[in-house]
Short mmCIF file of C-alpha atoms in Angstrom, two decimals:
data_model
loop_
_atom_site.label_atom_id
_atom_site.label_comp_id
_atom_site.label_asym_id
_atom_site.label_seq_id
_atom_site.Cartn_x
_atom_site.Cartn_y
_atom_site.Cartn_z
CA MET A 7 0.27 0.21 0.10
CA ARG A 8 1.59 3.30 -0.96
CA THR A 9 0.63 6.69 0.56
CA ALA A 10 0.26 9.64 -1.63
CA TYR A 11 1.10 13.48 -0.57
CA VAL A 12 -0.67 16.05 -1.50
CA THR A 13 0.79 20.00 -0.80
CA ALA A 14 -2.46 22.32 -0.05
CA ARG A 15 -2.28 25.73 1.16
CA PRO A 16 -4.29 26.31 4.21
CA ARG A 17 -7.66 27.93 3.82
CA TYR A 18 -8.63 30.75 6.26
CA GLY A 19 -11.70 32.49 7.07
CA LEU A 20 -12.22 35.87 8.32
CA ALA A 21 -12.45 34.56 12.03
CA ASP A 22 -9.23 32.80 11.17
CA ILE A 23 -7.27 35.85 9.94
CA VAL A 24 -8.62 38.00 12.80
CA GLY A 25 -7.31 35.57 15.50
CA LEU A 26 -4.17 34.89 14.01
CA MET A 27 -3.52 38.84 13.45
CA PHE A 28 -4.03 39.00 17.01
CA ARG A 29 -1.38 36.37 17.79
CA GLU A 30 1.08 38.56 15.67
CA LEU A 31 -0.12 41.81 17.61
CA GLY A 32 3.52 42.32 19.46
CA LEU A 33 5.30 41.94 16.16
CA MET A 34 2.96 44.47 14.38
CA ILE A 35 3.25 47.08 17.26
CA LEU A 36 6.75 46.58 16.95
CA ILE A 37 7.08 47.30 13.28
CA PHE A 38 4.18 50.16 13.65
CA LEU A 39 6.29 52.08 16.28
CA LEU A 40 9.58 51.78 14.71
CA VAL A 41 8.23 53.01 11.10
CA PHE A 42 6.33 56.02 12.79
CA VAL A 43 9.42 56.82 14.60
CA LEU A 44 11.55 56.68 11.81
CA GLY A 45 9.10 58.71 9.84
CA ALA A 46 8.13 61.42 12.53
CA ALA A 47 11.99 61.74 13.11
CA ALA A 48 12.30 62.65 9.46
CA VAL A 49 9.39 65.03 9.06
CA MET A 50 10.33 66.96 12.32
CA THR A 51 13.59 67.88 10.36
CA LEU A 52 11.29 69.74 7.95
CA LYS A 53 11.66 73.61 7.93
CA LYS A 54 8.82 75.94 7.38
CA THR A 55 8.51 77.33 3.95
CA TYR A 56 7.76 80.88 2.53
CA THR A 57 5.56 81.60 -0.37
CA ALA A 58 5.98 85.17 -2.33
CA THR A 59 3.01 85.72 -4.55
CA ALA A 60 2.35 88.02 -7.68
CA GLU A 61 0.10 88.62 -10.32
CA VAL A 62 0.64 89.91 -13.85
CA TYR A 63 -1.91 91.41 -16.38
CA ALA A 64 -1.46 90.28 -19.96
CA GLY A 65 -3.51 91.66 -22.27
CA ALA A 66 -4.00 91.93 -26.12
CA GLY A 67 -0.84 93.91 -27.74
CA GLN A 68 0.21 94.35 -31.18
CA GLU A 69 2.53 91.34 -31.28
CA TYR A 70 -0.63 89.23 -31.06
CA VAL A 71 -2.17 90.76 -34.31
CA TYR A 72 -1.16 89.52 -37.56
CA GLU A 73 0.56 92.32 -39.97
CA PRO A 74 1.66 91.24 -43.34
CA ARG A 75 5.11 92.27 -44.18
CA VAL A 76 4.39 93.45 -47.39
CA GLY A 77 1.28 95.07 -48.70
CA THR A 78 -1.38 96.99 -47.11
CA VAL A 79 -3.46 95.85 -44.32
CA THR A 80 -7.05 95.72 -45.49
CA GLU A 81 -8.70 94.26 -42.31
CA ARG A 82 -6.87 93.82 -39.30
CA ALA A 83 -6.83 90.26 -37.52
CA SER A 84 -8.82 90.13 -34.06
CA PRO A 85 -6.52 89.09 -31.41
CA PRO A 86 -6.77 85.52 -29.82
CA PRO A 87 -8.59 84.94 -26.68
CA SER A 88 -7.27 86.53 -23.34
CA GLY A 89 -6.73 82.81 -22.09
CA GLU A 90 -4.46 82.14 -24.81
CA ILE A 91 -2.51 85.20 -24.77
CA ALA A 92 -2.14 84.54 -20.76
CA GLN A 93 -0.93 80.89 -21.42
CA THR A 94 1.60 82.10 -23.88
CA GLU A 95 3.24 84.91 -21.72
CA ALA A 96 3.02 82.03 -18.80
CA ASN A 97 5.29 79.77 -21.31
CA ILE A 98 7.46 82.79 -21.96
CA LEU A 99 7.77 83.42 -17.92
CA THR A 100 8.53 79.69 -17.28
CA SER A 101 11.38 79.66 -20.12
CA ARG A 102 14.70 78.61 -19.35
CA ASP A 103 16.05 82.22 -20.37
CA VAL A 104 14.20 84.14 -18.17
CA LYS A 105 15.28 81.89 -15.18
CA LEU A 106 18.74 82.05 -16.31
CA ARG A 107 18.43 85.84 -16.41
CA ALA A 108 17.17 85.79 -12.68
CA VAL A 109 19.77 83.57 -11.51
CA ARG A 110 22.71 85.75 -13.00
CA ALA A 111 20.84 88.88 -11.44
CA LEU A 112 20.95 87.46 -8.34
CA GLY A 113 23.77 85.24 -8.34
CA VAL A 114 24.26 81.50 -7.75
CA GLN A 115 25.30 82.28 -4.01
CA THR A 116 21.63 83.04 -3.48
CA PHE A 117 20.60 79.41 -3.94
CA GLN A 118 23.62 77.83 -2.34
CA LYS A 119 23.20 76.71 1.22
CA PRO A 120 25.14 79.09 3.69
CA GLY A 121 28.34 78.28 4.32
CA LYS A 122 28.35 75.25 2.03
CA PRO A 123 29.25 76.61 -1.59
CA ALA A 124 28.54 74.56 -4.40
CA ALA A 125 31.45 72.91 -6.37
CA GLY A 126 31.76 72.59 -9.99
CA SER A 127 31.90 74.67 -12.99
CA LEU A 128 29.88 77.96 -13.48
CA ALA A 129 27.42 76.39 -15.88
CA LYS A 130 26.62 73.26 -13.20
CA GLN A 131 25.78 76.00 -10.67
CA GLU A 132 23.70 78.03 -12.54
CA GLY A 133 22.12 74.59 -13.91
CA ASP A 134 21.34 73.76 -9.97
CA ALA A 135 20.00 77.58 -9.45
CA ILE A 136 17.76 77.19 -12.41
CA ARG A 137 16.60 73.73 -11.11
CA ALA A 138 15.74 75.31 -7.91
CA ILE A 139 13.70 78.18 -9.28
CA THR A 140 11.91 75.57 -11.34
CA GLU A 141 11.14 73.28 -8.39
CA GLY A 142 9.92 76.58 -6.22
CA LEU A 143 8.09 78.60 -8.79
CA VAL A 144 4.18 77.99 -9.85
CA VAL A 145 2.80 79.65 -12.59
CA GLY A 146 -1.19 79.60 -13.06
CA THR A 147 -3.54 80.70 -15.73
CA SER A 148 -7.19 80.43 -16.52
CA PRO A 149 -8.61 79.74 -19.85
CA THR A 150 -10.77 82.92 -19.83
CA SER A 151 -8.58 84.92 -17.87
CA SER A 152 -5.52 87.80 -18.66
CA ILE A 153 -4.42 87.40 -15.22
CA ILE A 154 -1.45 85.12 -14.72
CA SER A 155 -0.60 84.15 -10.90
CA LEU A 156 2.92 83.41 -9.77
CA SER A 157 4.38 82.12 -6.57
CA TYR A 158 7.78 81.00 -5.38
CA GLU A 159 8.52 78.62 -2.47
CA SER A 160 11.62 78.82 -0.32
CA ASP A 161 12.88 78.41 3.09
CA ASN A 162 13.34 82.06 3.36
CA ALA A 163 10.78 84.94 3.20
CA GLU A 164 13.26 87.50 1.89
CA LYS A 165 15.05 84.87 -0.80
CA SER A 166 11.40 84.03 -1.86
CA ALA A 167 10.26 87.72 -2.61
CA ARG A 168 13.60 88.49 -4.15
CA VAL A 169 13.91 85.25 -6.40
CA LEU A 170 9.99 86.24 -7.62
CA ALA A 171 11.13 89.91 -8.61
CA ALA A 172 14.01 89.06 -10.21
CA VAL A 173 11.98 86.51 -12.45
CA LEU A 174 9.35 89.24 -13.17
CA GLU A 175 12.22 91.45 -14.05
CA ALA A 176 13.44 89.09 -16.16
CA TYR A 177 10.71 87.88 -18.04
CA LYS A 178 9.81 91.93 -18.50
CA ASN A 179 13.26 92.64 -20.08
CA TYR A 180 13.11 89.46 -22.01
CA ARG A 181 9.61 89.32 -23.88
CA ARG A 182 10.73 92.97 -24.89
CA GLU A 183 13.64 91.58 -26.76
CA VAL A 184 11.81 88.67 -28.04
CA PHE A 185 8.75 91.14 -29.25
CA GLN A 186 10.98 93.71 -30.33
CA ASP A 187 10.73 94.74 -34.19
CA ASN A 188 14.13 93.74 -35.57
CA SER A 189 12.75 94.44 -39.08
CA THR A 190 13.78 98.06 -39.09
CA GLN A 191 17.41 97.50 -40.81
CA ALA A 192 15.72 94.93 -43.28
CA ILE A 193 12.86 97.61 -44.07
CA ASP A 194 15.25 100.41 -44.45
CA ALA A 195 17.48 98.26 -46.75
CA GLN A 196 14.37 97.23 -48.90
CA ARG A 197 13.57 100.78 -48.85
CA GLN A 198 16.89 101.86 -50.45
CA THR A 199 16.58 99.13 -52.91
CA PHE A 200 13.30 100.12 -54.18
CA GLU A 201 14.77 103.87 -54.28
CA ASP A 202 17.53 102.64 -56.45
CA GLU A 203 15.40 100.90 -58.71
CA LEU A 204 13.16 104.14 -58.93
CA ALA A 205 16.18 106.08 -60.08
CA ASN A 206 17.06 103.56 -62.75
CA VAL A 207 13.50 103.32 -63.84
CA ASP A 208 13.49 107.32 -63.77
CA ASP A 209 16.59 107.36 -66.09
CA ALA A 210 15.28 104.89 -68.57
CA TYR A 211 11.89 106.83 -68.59
CA GLU A 212 13.30 110.11 -69.01
CA GLN A 213 15.49 108.58 -72.04
CA PHE A 214 12.15 107.33 -73.66
CA LEU A 215 10.26 110.55 -73.29
CA ALA A 216 13.29 112.39 -74.52
CA SER A 217 14.00 110.08 -77.73
CA ASN A 218 10.44 110.31 -78.39
CA GLU A 219 10.41 114.14 -77.88
CA ILE A 220 7.70 114.17 -75.29
CA GLY A 221 7.52 116.13 -72.15
CA ASP A 222 4.68 114.15 -70.39
CA PHE A 223 3.08 111.24 -72.00
CA ALA A 224 -0.52 111.87 -70.67
CA THR A 225 -0.17 115.65 -71.25
CA ALA A 226 1.30 115.06 -74.83
CA LYS A 227 -1.57 112.53 -75.68
CA ALA A 228 -4.30 114.90 -74.43
CA ALA A 229 -2.81 117.83 -76.20
CA ALA A 230 -2.40 115.90 -79.31
CA THR A 231 -5.95 114.77 -79.07
CA ALA A 232 -7.49 118.06 -78.07
CA THR A 233 -5.41 119.76 -80.95
CA TYR A 234 -6.88 117.09 -83.51
CA GLN A 235 -10.28 117.96 -82.52
CA THR A 236 -9.92 121.67 -82.80
CA THR A 237 -8.10 121.27 -86.01
CA PHE A 238 -10.83 118.61 -87.36
CA THR A 239 -13.48 121.03 -86.20
CA ASP A 240 -11.54 124.43 -87.89
CA ARG A 241 -11.20 122.18 -91.17
CA LEU A 242 -14.87 121.14 -91.44
CA SER A 243 -15.30 125.10 -90.60
CA THR A 244 -12.91 125.93 -93.32
CA GLN A 245 -14.56 123.45 -96.04
CA ALA A 246 -17.99 124.59 -95.07
CA GLN A 247 -16.83 128.36 -95.71
CA LEU A 248 -14.73 127.40 -99.11
CA SER A 249 -18.06 125.84 -100.44
CA GLN A 250 -20.02 129.21 -99.53
CA ALA A 251 -17.29 131.30 -100.89
CA ALA A 252 -17.26 129.09 -104.23
CA ARG A 253 -20.92 129.49 -104.45
CA ARG A 254 -20.95 133.00 -104.02
CA VAL A 255 -18.45 133.41 -106.69
CA GLU A 256 -20.15 131.52 -109.01
CA THR A 257 -23.57 133.66 -108.08
CA ILE A 258 -21.64 136.93 -108.51
CA THR A 259 -20.05 135.92 -112.04
CA ALA A 260 -23.75 135.11 -113.10
CA GLN A 261 -24.99 138.34 -111.83
CA LEU A 262 -22.11 140.16 -113.52
CA ALA A 263 -22.96 138.61 -116.93
CA THR A 264 -26.29 140.29 -116.89
CA GLN A 265 -24.93 143.49 -116.15
CA PRO A 266 -23.58 146.18 -119.03
CA PRO A 267 -20.15 147.38 -118.38
CA GLU A 268 -21.15 151.07 -119.21
CA ILE A 269 -24.64 153.07 -119.02
CA VAL A 270 -25.84 156.66 -119.44
CA LEU A 271 -24.66 158.71 -116.73
CA GLN A 272 -26.29 162.07 -117.77
CA GLN A 273 -28.87 163.29 -120.54
CA ASP A 274 -30.04 166.65 -121.09
CA LEU A 275 -33.56 167.35 -122.62
CA ASN A 276 -34.79 170.10 -125.03
CA ILE A 277 -37.83 172.17 -123.51
CA ALA A 278 -37.79 175.04 -125.77
CA ALA A 279 -41.78 175.36 -126.58
CA GLN A 280 -42.53 175.02 -122.69
CA ASP A 281 -40.25 177.94 -122.10
CA GLN A 282 -42.00 179.94 -124.62
CA ILE A 283 -45.23 179.18 -123.16
CA LEU A 284 -43.97 180.65 -119.87
CA GLN A 285 -42.88 183.60 -121.36
CA LYS A 286 -46.21 184.31 -123.17
CA ARG A 287 -48.04 183.80 -120.13
CA THR A 288 -45.55 186.24 -118.41
CA GLU A 289 -46.32 188.73 -121.50
CA ARG A 290 -50.23 188.28 -121.15
CA GLU A 291 -49.89 189.05 -117.37
CA ASN A 292 -47.96 191.89 -118.24
CA LEU A 293 -50.75 193.04 -120.95
CA LEU A 294 -53.61 192.80 -118.34
CA ALA A 295 -51.89 195.63 -116.65
CA ARG A 296 -52.58 197.75 -119.43
CA TYR A 297 -55.42 196.17 -121.50
CA ARG A 298 -58.69 194.55 -120.90
CA PRO A 299 -59.05 190.92 -121.00
CA ASP A 300 -61.15 191.05 -124.14
CA SER A 301 -58.76 193.57 -125.92
CA GLN A 302 -57.28 192.26 -129.07
CA PRO A 303 -53.10 192.23 -128.06
CA VAL A 304 -54.66 190.00 -124.95
CA ARG A 305 -56.74 187.66 -127.37
CA ASP A 306 -53.44 187.46 -129.38
CA ILE A 307 -51.32 186.14 -126.69
CA ASP A 308 -53.81 183.64 -125.65
CA ALA A 309 -54.17 182.10 -129.27
CA GLN A 310 -50.36 181.73 -129.23
CA ILE A 311 -50.29 180.10 -125.79
CA ALA A 312 -52.92 177.99 -127.05
CA GLN A 313 -51.08 177.20 -130.36
CA LEU A 314 -48.00 176.20 -128.32
CA GLN A 315 -49.75 174.06 -125.72
CA ALA A 316 -51.32 172.13 -128.83
CA TYR A 317 -47.85 171.79 -130.09
CA VAL A 318 -46.43 170.54 -126.81
CA ALA A 319 -49.34 168.05 -126.38
CA GLY A 320 -48.24 166.48 -129.58
CA GLY A 321 -45.10 165.22 -127.83
CA ASP A 322 -42.60 165.97 -130.15
CA THR A 323 -41.22 168.99 -128.53
CA VAL A 324 -39.18 167.08 -125.89
CA GLY A 325 -36.07 165.13 -126.76
CA ALA A 326 -32.47 164.46 -125.85
CA LYS A 327 -30.37 167.27 -126.23
CA GLU A 328 -27.05 166.16 -124.74
CA VAL A 329 -26.04 162.39 -123.47
CA ARG A 330 -22.99 161.18 -121.16
CA THR A 331 -21.97 157.96 -121.03
CA GLY A 332 -19.65 156.06 -118.25
CA PRO A 333 -19.14 152.55 -116.34
CA ASN A 334 -22.20 150.89 -114.65
CA PRO A 335 -21.91 151.28 -111.01
CA SER A 336 -23.69 147.78 -110.51
CA TRP A 337 -21.10 146.26 -112.75
CA VAL A 338 -18.37 147.75 -110.95
CA ALA A 339 -19.70 146.51 -107.56
CA LEU A 340 -20.37 143.06 -108.50
CA ASP A 341 -16.77 142.62 -110.34
CA THR A 342 -15.42 143.93 -107.05
CA ALA A 343 -17.46 141.69 -104.95
CA ARG A 344 -16.40 138.68 -107.33
CA THR A 345 -12.68 139.64 -107.11
CA THR A 346 -13.00 139.71 -103.18
CA ALA A 347 -15.14 136.52 -103.23
CA GLU A 348 -12.28 134.71 -105.59
CA ALA A 349 -9.64 136.03 -102.98
CA ASP A 350 -11.50 134.46 -100.04
CA ARG A 351 -11.95 131.19 -101.80
CA ASP A 352 -8.35 130.87 -102.62
CA ALA A 353 -7.17 132.17 -99.25
CA LEU A 354 -10.00 129.32 -98.07
CA ALA A 355 -8.42 126.71 -100.15
CA ALA A 356 -5.05 127.44 -98.72
CA ARG A 357 -6.08 127.29 -95.20
CA LEU A 358 -8.05 124.06 -95.77
CA ALA A 359 -4.85 122.56 -97.28
CA VAL A 360 -2.78 123.64 -94.44
CA LEU A 361 -5.32 121.94 -91.86
CA ASP A 362 -5.36 118.86 -94.08
CA GLY A 363 -1.40 118.68 -93.56
CA GLN A 364 -2.04 119.61 -89.85
CA LEU A 365 -4.46 116.63 -89.52
CA ALA A 366 -2.10 114.36 -91.27
CA ALA A 367 0.55 115.13 -88.76
CA LEU A 368 -1.75 114.87 -86.01
CA ARG A 369 -2.94 111.48 -87.08
CA GLU A 370 0.83 110.23 -87.23
CA ARG A 371 1.51 111.88 -83.93
CA GLN A 372 -1.44 110.05 -82.40
CA ALA A 373 -0.50 106.90 -83.73
CA ARG A 374 2.80 107.07 -82.54
CA LEU A 375 1.77 107.78 -78.97
CA THR A 376 -0.78 104.90 -79.58
CA GLN A 377 2.21 102.72 -80.23
CA LEU A 378 4.41 104.04 -77.44
CA GLU A 379 1.36 103.87 -74.77
CA SER A 380 2.22 100.26 -73.78
CA LYS A 381 5.76 101.01 -73.20
CA ASN A 382 4.89 104.28 -71.28
CA ALA A 383 2.48 102.58 -69.21
CA ILE A 384 4.96 100.08 -68.17
CA PHE A 385 7.26 102.78 -67.15
CA ALA A 386 4.50 104.51 -65.49
CA GLY A 387 3.06 101.51 -63.74
CA ASN A 388 6.87 100.51 -62.49
CA ARG A 389 7.19 104.26 -61.17
CA ASP A 390 4.13 104.18 -59.36
CA VAL A 391 4.64 100.76 -57.73
CA LEU A 392 8.01 101.59 -56.54
CA THR A 393 6.90 104.92 -55.47
CA ALA A 394 3.98 103.22 -53.33
CA ASN A 395 6.55 100.67 -51.99
CA ILE A 396 9.11 103.31 -51.11
CA LYS A 397 6.20 105.32 -49.19
CA GLU A 398 4.97 102.16 -47.61
CA PHE A 399 8.05 101.10 -46.53
CA GLN A 400 9.10 104.77 -45.13
CA GLN A 401 6.18 104.60 -43.05
CA ARG A 402 6.84 100.97 -41.82
CA GLY A 403 10.35 101.84 -40.93
CA SER A 404 9.13 105.04 -38.83
CA GLN A 405 6.45 102.88 -37.16
CA SER A 406 8.71 100.29 -36.46
CA ARG A 407 11.25 102.81 -34.90
CA ALA A 408 8.37 104.12 -32.87
CA ASP A 409 7.22 100.83 -31.70
CA ASN A 410 10.83 99.98 -30.59
CA GLY A 411 10.98 102.96 -28.66
CA LEU A 412 7.70 102.64 -27.27
CA VAL A 413 8.51 98.88 -25.85
CA ALA A 414 12.02 99.86 -24.88
CA SER A 415 10.50 102.46 -22.50
CA GLY A 416 7.80 100.02 -21.17
CA ALA A 417 4.75 100.72 -23.02
CA ASP A 418 3.58 96.99 -23.54
CA ASN A 419 0.39 95.11 -22.87
CA VAL A 420 2.08 93.55 -19.57
CA LYS A 421 1.27 95.00 -16.20
CA ILE A 422 2.46 93.72 -13.00
CA LEU A 423 -0.93 93.87 -10.81
CA SER A 424 0.71 93.05 -7.30
CA HIS A 425 4.52 93.00 -6.91
CA PRO A 426 6.08 90.22 -4.91
CA ALA A 427 6.53 90.96 -1.13
CA ALA A 428 8.38 88.85 1.65
CA PRO A 429 5.54 87.04 3.19
CA THR A 430 5.03 87.13 6.98
CA LYS A 431 3.66 83.68 7.84
CA GLY A 432 5.61 80.38 6.67
CA SER A 433 3.98 77.22 6.24
CA SER A 434 4.73 73.60 7.43
CA LEU A 435 3.70 70.38 6.19
CA LYS A 436 4.50 68.59 9.41
CA ALA A 437 0.97 67.85 10.40
CA PRO A 438 -0.39 66.26 7.32
CA LEU A 439 2.96 64.58 6.73
CA LEU A 440 2.93 63.09 10.44
CA ILE A 441 -0.70 61.69 9.72
CA LEU A 442 0.39 60.26 6.40
CA VAL A 443 3.47 58.63 8.39
CA PHE A 444 1.10 57.43 10.87
CA LEU A 445 -1.25 55.75 8.28
CA PHE A 446 1.93 54.50 6.50
CA ALA A 447 3.12 53.11 9.63
CA GLY A 448 -0.13 51.17 10.15
CA PHE A 449 -0.22 49.91 6.76
CA THR A 450 3.19 48.35 6.97
CA ALA A 451 2.60 46.59 10.44
CA LEU A 452 -0.96 45.49 8.73
CA CYS A 453 1.01 44.15 5.57
CA VAL A 454 3.77 42.24 8.19
CA GLY A 455 0.87 40.67 10.22
CA LEU A 456 -0.84 39.60 7.15
CA LEU A 457 2.70 38.23 5.83
CA ARG A 458 3.13 36.13 9.01
CA VAL A 459 -0.48 35.02 8.80
CA PHE A 460 -0.15 33.57 5.25
CA THR A 461 3.32 32.36 5.30
CA ARG A 462 2.65 30.14 8.49
CA ARG A 463 3.30 26.31 7.80
CA GLY A 464 0.63 23.79 8.87
CA PHE A 465 -2.62 24.34 10.09
CA ALA A 466 -3.04 26.91 12.79
CA THR A 467 -6.96 26.46 13.48
CA PRO A 468 -8.82 23.56 13.51
CA ALA A 469 -11.16 25.37 10.96
CA SER A 470 -8.56 25.86 8.67
CA ALA A 471 -7.65 22.28 8.87
CA GLY A 472 -11.25 21.04 8.39
CA ARG A 473 -11.70 23.76 5.44
CA THR A 474 -8.37 22.74 3.67
CA LEU A 475 -8.84 18.97 4.13
CA GLN A 476 -12.54 18.76 3.55
CA MET A 477 -12.75 16.74 6.58
CA PRO A 478 -14.65 17.35 9.85
CA VAL A 479 -12.11 17.99 12.93
CA LEU A 480 -13.54 15.79 15.65
CA ALA A 481 -10.80 16.75 18.72
CA VAL A 482 -7.94 18.88 19.18
CA ALA A 483 -4.66 17.68 21.15
CA PRO A 484 -2.42 20.11 22.46
CA VAL A 485 1.10 20.14 21.12
CA LYS A 486 3.56 18.52 23.19
CA ALA A 487 6.55 20.54 24.45
#
């Protein structure tokens, strides 16, 4: 008959574990006291810490608004939210350069223990000092606020205030250098380049105008157009006047053909019978002064008068006695008018020929200017662009120098709301650390007790034996010595 041995871990119930823990109570108390005393001794060596605080306002400045380097600003972009600006400034504030400036401003001795100067190179000492600032400096921001809260903790109240003040001063100086506009020299150099290009373009443009006998292209073209319009209008008027003068010559020539060159200028008439009648009447009146109307002498005179009147009434008594002829005044006037009209016509014809020549020359001039217009537009466009660029870069250079001056004088968007001051009260973590040491000592003692319980060999209680072997325990015998 063979016997089989099986290794089985004892199974404990809650009551078994509690009972076994009480058996190890002395060891647990010893472990608790040992850990607690050591931890308490370590906690009691801690010194008080002093925290200096400050607040910084970081608003939206020009450095957070995008402006193109070249070209005019049509619409200025809006700055980012205040929380993002504060976070950016906080990153600058916690940068290594700021901390290094603060260390160099205070000296590495400030961060070394009194009486124990640090060994090593200056770079290592500065690195240790920067590490000390990093460990003690706390920077807090809010997503919706422009306020940055700062605090620095050390074992000395005055040291905390000095370090935090040095950090703030280094931050202000560093950010001025970071956001300082360094493009002033580049802007001036680019402006000088544009001025040189403009001088070259001006020389080429002047040669172009001089070679084509143009003072100012726009004025020359406008003058040519205006002169052409005036000359063309004058030609139309001259042409109309010439037609009128030619028609007038034709009309006068036709009228002149109907007029005789000579006409009777003066004609004397024979009126002797009428004179005799008058004489007879005069004689009759004289006779009436001596005779009666019915006397013979008076009747004889009346008969003679009647005879002469009958003779005159026959119409043969009046005729031309003497006739003088000469040039016809109408013919002379018409001939003079014809001569004048022909002279006017010839003058207008000559004027029309001159105007035609001028129009041809003006058309040629305009065609030449039209051919040169594209080249002139290129020169003028280059000059306008270069002039605008020079003006813009002059303005940008002035603004950059003014902005640098303002930034150097402290006119920026960062303001220190509360300056750091030496705290009057220190803080210590002894009480919470003692509580933690107490809890840790108790946890350690409990772990040691459980370890002793679960690493015990054999069956410590009848219940664990029955539970493990799955057999009832009928009796318990004490262990012999």
